[in-house]
Coordinates of C-alpha atoms and ligand atoms in Angstrom, one line a residue:
M1 CA 124.5 78.5 49.4
S2 CA 122.7 81.9 49.2
E3 CA 119.0 82.1 49.1
I4 CA 116.4 82.5 46.3
L5 CA 113.5 84.9 46.8
L6 CA 110.2 83.8 45.4
T7 CA 107.6 86.6 45.0
G8 CA 104.1 85.2 44.7
G9 CA 105.5 82.0 46.0
T10 CA 102.2 80.8 47.7
G11 CA 100.4 81.1 44.3
Y12 CA 99.8 78.3 41.9
I13 CA 103.1 78.2 39.9
G14 CA 105.3 79.8 42.6
S15 CA 104.3 77.0 45.1
H16 CA 105.4 74.3 42.7
A17 CA 108.6 76.1 42.0
A18 CA 109.2 76.4 45.7
V19 CA 108.9 72.6 46.0
E20 CA 111.3 71.9 43.2
L21 CA 113.9 74.4 44.6
L22 CA 113.7 73.0 48.1
E23 CA 114.0 69.4 46.7
A24 CA 117.1 70.6 44.8
G25 CA 118.6 71.8 48.1
R26 CA 118.1 75.5 47.6
D27 CA 117.1 77.8 50.4
V28 CA 113.8 79.5 49.6
V29 CA 112.2 82.7 51.0
I30 CA 108.6 83.5 49.9
V31 CA 107.0 86.9 49.8
D32 CA 103.3 87.1 49.0
N33 CA 100.6 89.5 50.0
L34 CA 98.0 86.6 49.9
Y35 CA 95.8 88.5 47.5
N36 CA 95.2 85.3 45.5
S37 CA 96.6 82.5 47.8
E38 CA 96.7 81.4 51.4
A39 CA 99.4 81.0 54.0
A40 CA 98.5 77.4 54.6
V41 CA 100.4 76.7 51.3
I42 CA 103.6 77.1 53.3
D43 CA 102.6 74.2 55.5
R44 CA 101.8 72.1 52.4
I45 CA 105.2 72.9 50.9
E46 CA 106.8 71.8 54.1
K47 CA 104.7 68.6 54.1
I48 CA 105.9 67.7 50.6
T49 CA 109.5 68.6 51.0
G50 CA 110.2 68.3 54.7
K51 CA 111.6 71.8 54.6
R52 CA 109.9 75.0 55.6
P53 CA 110.5 78.1 53.5
S54 CA 110.7 81.4 55.3
F55 CA 107.6 83.4 54.6
Y56 CA 106.8 87.2 54.6
E57 CA 103.3 88.4 54.1
L58 CA 104.0 91.6 52.3
D59 CA 103.4 93.5 49.1
V60 CA 106.3 93.6 46.6
T61 CA 105.4 97.2 45.7
D62 CA 106.1 98.2 49.3
K63 CA 109.7 99.0 48.9
A64 CA 110.4 99.9 52.6
A65 CA 109.0 96.5 53.7
M66 CA 110.9 94.7 51.0
E67 CA 114.1 96.5 52.2
S68 CA 113.5 95.3 55.8
M69 CA 113.0 91.7 54.5
L70 CA 116.1 91.9 52.4
A71 CA 118.2 93.0 55.4
E72 CA 117.6 89.6 57.0
H73 CA 118.8 87.6 54.0
D74 CA 121.5 87.0 51.4
F75 CA 119.8 86.5 48.0
S76 CA 121.6 85.5 44.8
G77 CA 118.4 85.3 42.8
V78 CA 114.8 86.1 42.5
M79 CA 111.9 84.3 40.8
H80 CA 109.2 86.9 40.2
F81 CA 105.7 85.2 40.1
A82 CA 103.7 88.0 41.9
G83 CA 101.2 89.7 39.8
Y84 CA 97.5 89.8 38.7
K85 CA 96.7 87.4 35.9
A86 CA 93.1 87.5 34.7
V87 CA 92.9 88.7 31.1
G88 CA 89.2 89.8 31.3
E89 CA 89.6 91.6 34.6
S90 CA 92.6 93.5 33.2
V91 CA 90.3 95.0 30.6
E92 CA 87.9 96.2 33.3
K93 CA 90.7 97.4 35.7
P94 CA 93.7 98.3 33.5
L95 CA 95.2 100.8 36.0
E96 CA 95.2 98.2 38.8
Y97 CA 97.0 95.8 36.5
Y98 CA 99.5 98.3 35.3
R99 CA 100.1 99.5 38.9
N100 CA 100.5 96.1 40.5
N101 CA 102.4 94.2 37.7
I102 CA 104.7 97.0 36.5
D103 CA 105.3 98.5 40.0
S104 CA 106.2 95.1 41.5
A105 CA 108.7 94.3 38.7
V106 CA 110.3 97.8 38.8
T107 CA 110.5 97.7 42.6
L108 CA 112.2 94.3 42.5
L109 CA 114.7 95.3 39.8
E110 CA 115.6 98.5 41.8
L111 CA 116.2 96.4 44.9
M112 CA 118.3 93.9 42.9
A113 CA 120.5 96.7 41.5
E114 CA 120.9 98.3 44.9
H115 CA 121.7 95.0 46.7
G116 CA 123.8 93.4 44.1
I117 CA 121.4 90.5 43.4
K118 CA 122.3 89.1 40.0
S119 CA 119.6 86.8 38.7
M120 CA 115.9 87.2 38.0
I121 CA 113.5 84.7 36.5
F122 CA 110.3 86.4 35.4
S123 CA 106.8 84.8 34.7
S124 CA 106.0 86.1 31.2
S125 CA 103.3 84.6 29.0
A126 CA 102.5 83.3 25.5
T127 CA 100.0 86.1 25.5
V128 CA 102.8 88.4 24.2
Y129 CA 102.4 86.5 20.9
S130 CA 98.6 86.8 20.7
K131 CA 98.6 89.1 17.7
S132 CA 101.1 86.9 15.8
D133 CA 99.6 85.0 12.8
K134 CA 101.6 81.9 12.6
V135 CA 102.3 78.9 14.9
P136 CA 104.4 77.6 16.5
Y137 CA 105.5 80.7 18.3
V138 CA 109.2 81.3 18.3
E139 CA 111.1 83.7 20.6
T140 CA 112.4 85.4 17.4
D141 CA 108.9 86.2 16.1
P142 CA 108.6 90.0 15.5
D143 CA 106.9 92.1 18.2
T144 CA 103.3 92.4 17.3
G145 CA 102.0 93.9 20.5
C146 CA 99.2 92.5 22.8
T147 CA 95.4 92.4 22.8
N148 CA 94.7 93.2 26.5
P149 CA 96.2 95.2 29.4
Y150 CA 97.4 91.9 31.2
G151 CA 99.4 91.0 28.1
W152 CA 100.8 94.5 27.8
T153 CA 102.1 94.3 31.4
K154 CA 104.1 91.2 30.4
Y155 CA 105.3 92.9 27.2
M156 CA 106.3 96.1 29.0
I157 CA 108.1 94.2 31.9
E158 CA 110.1 92.3 29.3
Q159 CA 111.2 95.6 27.8
I160 CA 112.0 97.0 31.2
M161 CA 114.2 93.9 31.9
K162 CA 116.0 94.4 28.6
D163 CA 116.8 98.0 29.4
A164 CA 117.8 97.1 33.0
A165 CA 120.1 94.4 31.8
A166 CA 121.8 96.8 29.3
A167 CA 122.4 99.3 32.0
H168 CA 123.5 96.8 34.6
P169 CA 125.8 94.4 32.7
E170 CA 126.4 92.3 35.8
M171 CA 122.7 91.2 35.9
S172 CA 121.1 88.2 34.3
L173 CA 117.4 88.7 33.6
V174 CA 115.4 85.8 32.1
A175 CA 111.7 86.0 31.0
L176 CA 109.9 82.7 30.7
R177 CA 106.9 82.7 28.3
Y178 CA 104.6 80.2 29.7
F179 CA 102.0 78.4 27.5
N180 CA 99.0 76.9 29.3
P181 CA 100.0 75.5 32.7
I182 CA 97.6 72.9 34.1
G183 CA 97.7 70.0 36.5
A184 CA 99.0 69.9 40.1
H185 CA 101.6 68.4 42.3
Q186 CA 101.4 64.6 42.4
S187 CA 101.0 64.8 46.2
G188 CA 97.5 66.4 45.7
L189 CA 98.6 69.0 48.3
I190 CA 99.1 72.1 46.1
G191 CA 97.4 73.2 42.9
E192 CA 95.4 76.0 41.3
K193 CA 92.6 77.5 43.3
P194 CA 90.5 79.8 41.1
N195 CA 88.2 82.3 42.7
G196 CA 84.6 82.0 41.6
I197 CA 83.7 80.6 38.2
P198 CA 86.9 79.4 36.5
N199 CA 87.9 81.2 33.3
N200 CA 90.4 78.5 32.3
L201 CA 89.5 75.2 30.8
M202 CA 91.1 72.6 33.1
P203 CA 89.7 74.1 36.4
Y204 CA 86.3 74.2 34.7
I205 CA 86.5 70.6 33.7
T206 CA 87.5 69.5 37.2
Q207 CA 84.6 71.5 38.7
V208 CA 82.2 69.7 36.3
A209 CA 83.7 66.4 37.3
A210 CA 83.2 67.3 41.0
G211 CA 79.5 68.1 40.3
I212 CA 79.9 71.8 41.1
R213 CA 78.9 72.9 37.6
P214 CA 76.5 70.9 35.4
K215 CA 78.4 71.1 32.1
L216 CA 81.3 72.5 30.2
N217 CA 80.7 75.2 27.6
V218 CA 83.0 74.5 24.6
F219 CA 83.7 78.0 23.2
G220 CA 83.4 77.4 19.5
N221 CA 83.7 74.4 17.2
D222 CA 84.2 76.3 14.0
Y223 CA 87.8 77.2 14.3
P224 CA 90.2 76.2 11.5
T225 CA 91.6 73.3 13.7
P226 CA 91.3 69.5 13.2
D227 CA 88.1 69.2 15.3
G228 CA 87.0 72.9 15.1
T229 CA 87.8 73.6 18.8
G230 CA 90.6 75.8 20.1
V231 CA 94.1 74.3 20.2
R232 CA 96.5 75.1 23.0
D233 CA 99.9 73.9 24.4
Y234 CA 99.0 72.5 27.8
I235 CA 102.1 72.0 30.1
H236 CA 102.2 70.3 33.4
V237 CA 102.9 72.8 36.2
V238 CA 105.6 70.5 37.6
D239 CA 107.4 70.5 34.3
L240 CA 107.0 74.3 34.2
A241 CA 108.4 74.6 37.8
K242 CA 111.4 72.5 36.7
G243 CA 112.0 74.9 33.8
H244 CA 112.6 77.6 36.4
L245 CA 115.4 75.7 38.0
K246 CA 117.1 75.2 34.7
A247 CA 116.6 78.9 33.9
L248 CA 118.1 79.8 37.3
D249 CA 121.2 77.6 36.6
Y250 CA 121.5 79.4 33.2
S251 CA 121.2 82.9 34.7
E252 CA 123.8 82.1 37.3
Q253 CA 126.3 81.3 34.5
N254 CA 125.4 84.2 32.1
T255 CA 124.6 87.8 32.0
G256 CA 122.2 90.0 30.0
F257 CA 118.5 89.6 29.0
E258 CA 117.1 86.4 27.6
V259 CA 113.7 85.0 26.8
F260 CA 112.5 81.4 26.6
N261 CA 109.2 79.7 25.7
L262 CA 108.1 77.0 28.2
G263 CA 105.7 74.7 26.4
T264 CA 105.6 71.2 25.1
G265 CA 105.4 72.1 21.5
N266 CA 102.2 70.1 21.1
G267 CA 98.8 71.4 20.3
V268 CA 95.8 69.8 22.0
S269 CA 92.2 70.7 21.3
V270 CA 89.4 71.4 23.8
L271 CA 87.7 68.1 22.9
D272 CA 91.1 66.2 23.0
L273 CA 91.5 67.4 26.6
V274 CA 88.0 66.5 27.6
K275 CA 88.3 63.0 26.1
A276 CA 91.7 62.4 27.8
F277 CA 90.2 63.6 31.1
E278 CA 87.2 61.2 30.7
R279 CA 89.4 58.3 29.8
V280 CA 92.1 58.7 32.5
N281 CA 89.7 59.4 35.3
D282 CA 86.8 57.3 34.1
I283 CA 84.3 60.2 34.6
K284 CA 81.9 61.6 32.0
I285 CA 82.2 65.4 31.3
P286 CA 78.9 66.7 29.9
Y287 CA 79.6 69.5 27.4
E288 CA 77.7 71.7 25.0
I289 CA 79.0 73.7 22.1
A290 CA 78.7 77.4 22.9
P291 CA 79.6 80.6 20.9
R292 CA 83.3 81.5 20.6
R293 CA 84.7 83.5 23.5
A294 CA 85.6 87.1 22.6
G295 CA 89.4 87.5 22.2
D296 CA 90.2 83.8 21.8
I297 CA 92.4 82.6 19.0
A298 CA 92.2 79.3 17.1
T299 CA 95.7 77.9 17.8
C300 CA 98.5 78.6 20.1
Y301 CA 101.5 76.3 20.7
A302 CA 105.2 76.8 21.4
D303 CA 108.4 76.2 19.5
A304 CA 110.3 74.9 22.6
H305 CA 113.6 74.3 20.9
K306 CA 115.4 77.2 22.5
A307 CA 114.6 76.0 26.0
N308 CA 115.3 72.4 25.0
Q309 CA 118.8 73.3 23.7
I310 CA 120.0 76.1 25.8
L311 CA 118.4 75.3 29.1
D312 CA 118.6 71.5 28.6
W313 CA 114.9 71.4 29.6
H314 CA 112.1 69.3 28.2
A315 CA 108.5 68.9 29.3
E316 CA 108.2 65.3 30.3
L317 CA 104.8 64.8 31.7
T318 CA 101.9 63.9 29.5
I319 CA 98.3 65.1 29.0
D320 CA 97.2 62.0 30.9
D321 CA 99.4 63.0 33.8
M322 CA 98.0 66.5 33.7
C323 CA 94.4 65.2 33.8
R324 CA 95.1 62.7 36.6
D325 CA 96.9 65.2 38.8
A326 CA 94.3 68.0 38.2
W327 CA 91.5 65.7 39.3
R328 CA 93.5 64.4 42.3
W329 CA 93.9 68.0 43.5
E330 CA 90.3 68.9 42.9
K331 CA 89.1 65.8 44.9
Q332 CA 91.6 66.6 47.7
Q333 CA 90.2 70.1 48.1
R334 CA 86.6 69.0 48.0
G335 CA 87.1 66.0 50.3
L336 CA 85.8 63.7 47.6
Ligands
NAD401 P1 98.6 83.1 41.3 O1 97.6 84.2 41.4 O2 98.2 81.8 41.8 O3 99.9 83.6 42.0 C1 100.4 84.9 42.0 C2 100.6 85.2 43.5 O4 101.1 86.6 43.6 C3 99.4 85.1 44.4 O5 99.7 84.3 45.5 C4 99.2 86.6 44.8 O6 98.7 86.6 46.2 C5 100.5 87.2 44.7 N1 100.6 88.6 44.5 C6 100.0 89.4 43.5 N2 100.3 90.7 43.6 C7 101.3 90.8 44.6 C8 102.0 91.8 45.2 N3 101.9 93.1 44.7 N4 102.9 91.5 46.2 C9 103.0 90.3 46.7 N5 102.3 89.2 46.2 C10 101.4 89.5 45.2 O7 99.1 83.0 39.7 P2 99.9 81.9 39.0 O8 99.0 81.2 38.1 O9 100.8 81.2 40.0 O10 100.8 82.8 38.1 C11 102.1 83.3 38.5 C12 102.7 84.2 37.5 O11 102.7 83.6 36.2 C13 101.9 85.5 37.3 O12 102.7 86.6 37.1 C14 101.1 85.2 36.0 O13 100.7 86.3 35.3 C15 102.1 84.3 35.2 N6 101.4 83.4 34.3 C16 100.5 82.6 34.7 C17 99.9 81.7 33.7 C18 98.8 80.8 34.2 O14 98.1 80.2 33.3 N7 98.6 80.5 35.5 C19 100.2 81.8 32.4 C20 101.2 82.7 32.0 C21 101.8 83.5 33.0
UD1_402 C1 94.1 82.1 28.9 C2 94.5 83.6 28.8 C3 95.9 83.7 28.5 C4 96.8 83.0 29.5 C5 96.4 81.5 29.5 C6 97.2 80.7 30.5 C7 92.3 84.5 28.1 C8 91.6 85.2 26.9 N1 93.6 84.2 27.8 O1 94.4 81.6 27.6 O2 96.3 85.1 28.5 O3 98.2 83.1 29.2 O4 95.0 81.4 29.8 O5 96.5 79.8 31.2 O6 91.8 84.3 29.2 N2 87.6 77.0 26.8 C9 86.3 76.4 26.7 N3 85.5 76.5 27.7 C10 85.8 77.0 28.9 C11 87.2 77.6 29.1 C12 88.0 77.5 28.0 O7 86.0 75.9 25.6 O8 85.0 77.0 29.9 C13 88.5 76.9 25.6 C14 89.0 78.2 25.1 O9 88.2 78.8 24.2 C15 90.4 77.8 24.6 C16 90.8 76.7 25.5 O10 89.7 76.2 26.1 O11 90.3 77.4 23.3 C17 91.8 77.1 26.6 O12 91.2 78.2 27.3 P1 91.9 78.8 28.6 O13 92.2 77.7 29.6 O14 91.1 79.9 29.1 O15 93.3 79.4 28.1 P2 93.7 80.4 26.9 O16 92.4 80.9 26.3 O17 94.7 79.8 26.1

């Protein structure tokens, strides 16, 4: 069977997708410039699966280098994870975000058209719904635009994919709108490795649990939610990775542009997640109520019916699984 190219495949979500693809018998080639990950992830993927993906350290925006890599392989599909992902940083450095995220997507689509590669699965985000005013978010919700440059890169890349699919009817381009991926592989060998102080909730909780930070700041308890804290749709990264395999199967049998939410459909508050983490791992997480974080919304969760029905995909792992696996990964990294 022909190979699948994973850009950004040594990163958090890409490495989990690599494991699922290899375990499903697919041949995987990873391209990553190691801007936000390390080459040792390849060894860990091999340790989990017993198979070693090919790896190229290169930048997806470097078209000549990508051409040389492509000449050595026979790809039928691409999963495009590579990109910058920090919302706050994108406000400070919008041009770097537009350059890297848009350029890498356009370069890949050009290469796909030139080399007859049919399928692309793209990492989009629920952030494209952030100006919508009703939950759950459905793929058919009207376009309301985004609130930050990171979100706009996802929005624009979806539009570029739609236009490319219309002009290249043989192609099958799928955008997956992720909700809040957390957790780690059950092996404890791969997971999320934030640089510096974590922005996101679960890595912050695991660092408090590890004693690296004294307490969690809960950003606001006066939202219109059951306990006043923000509500999100947390999804286990392994379930998310499995969704990519289903999306790949779908894209191999179809053409055109399609978008799917990948979420559980359940809303969980900040305090719900803290309590679950404490219970499952038997660790106290000291916290303090802090002011709301600028740009945050009260509630965000998916309507996941489209992926459930068309992709035959359902999130299976629970909040307890997410808390247990995130903590196992944190302990493994810290040698605890
Ligand atoms: P990550 O930073 O762990 O992985 C991205 C990888 O891409 C990194 O290994 C980085 O080195 C690489 N990369 C960046 N620019 C590159 C380039 N030009 N060429 C080659 N490699 C490059 O991030 P992640 O959490 O695994 O996210 C993967 C994708 O999913 C991103 O596109 C992100 O925007 C999207 N996404 C993530 C989340 C989330 O919460 N993690 C939510 C929604 C969408
Ligand atoms: C963030 C991104 C979003 C991205 C998503 C995916 C921002 C503004 N948005 O969203 O684009 O798609 O991650 O993972 O960064 N919280 C605390 N204390 C903390 C950290 C978070 O109380 O130290 C709260 C937040 O206010 C929020 C919830 O926890 O209610 C989840 O926050 P986070 O993990 O950062 O995710 P999002 O804000 O949903």
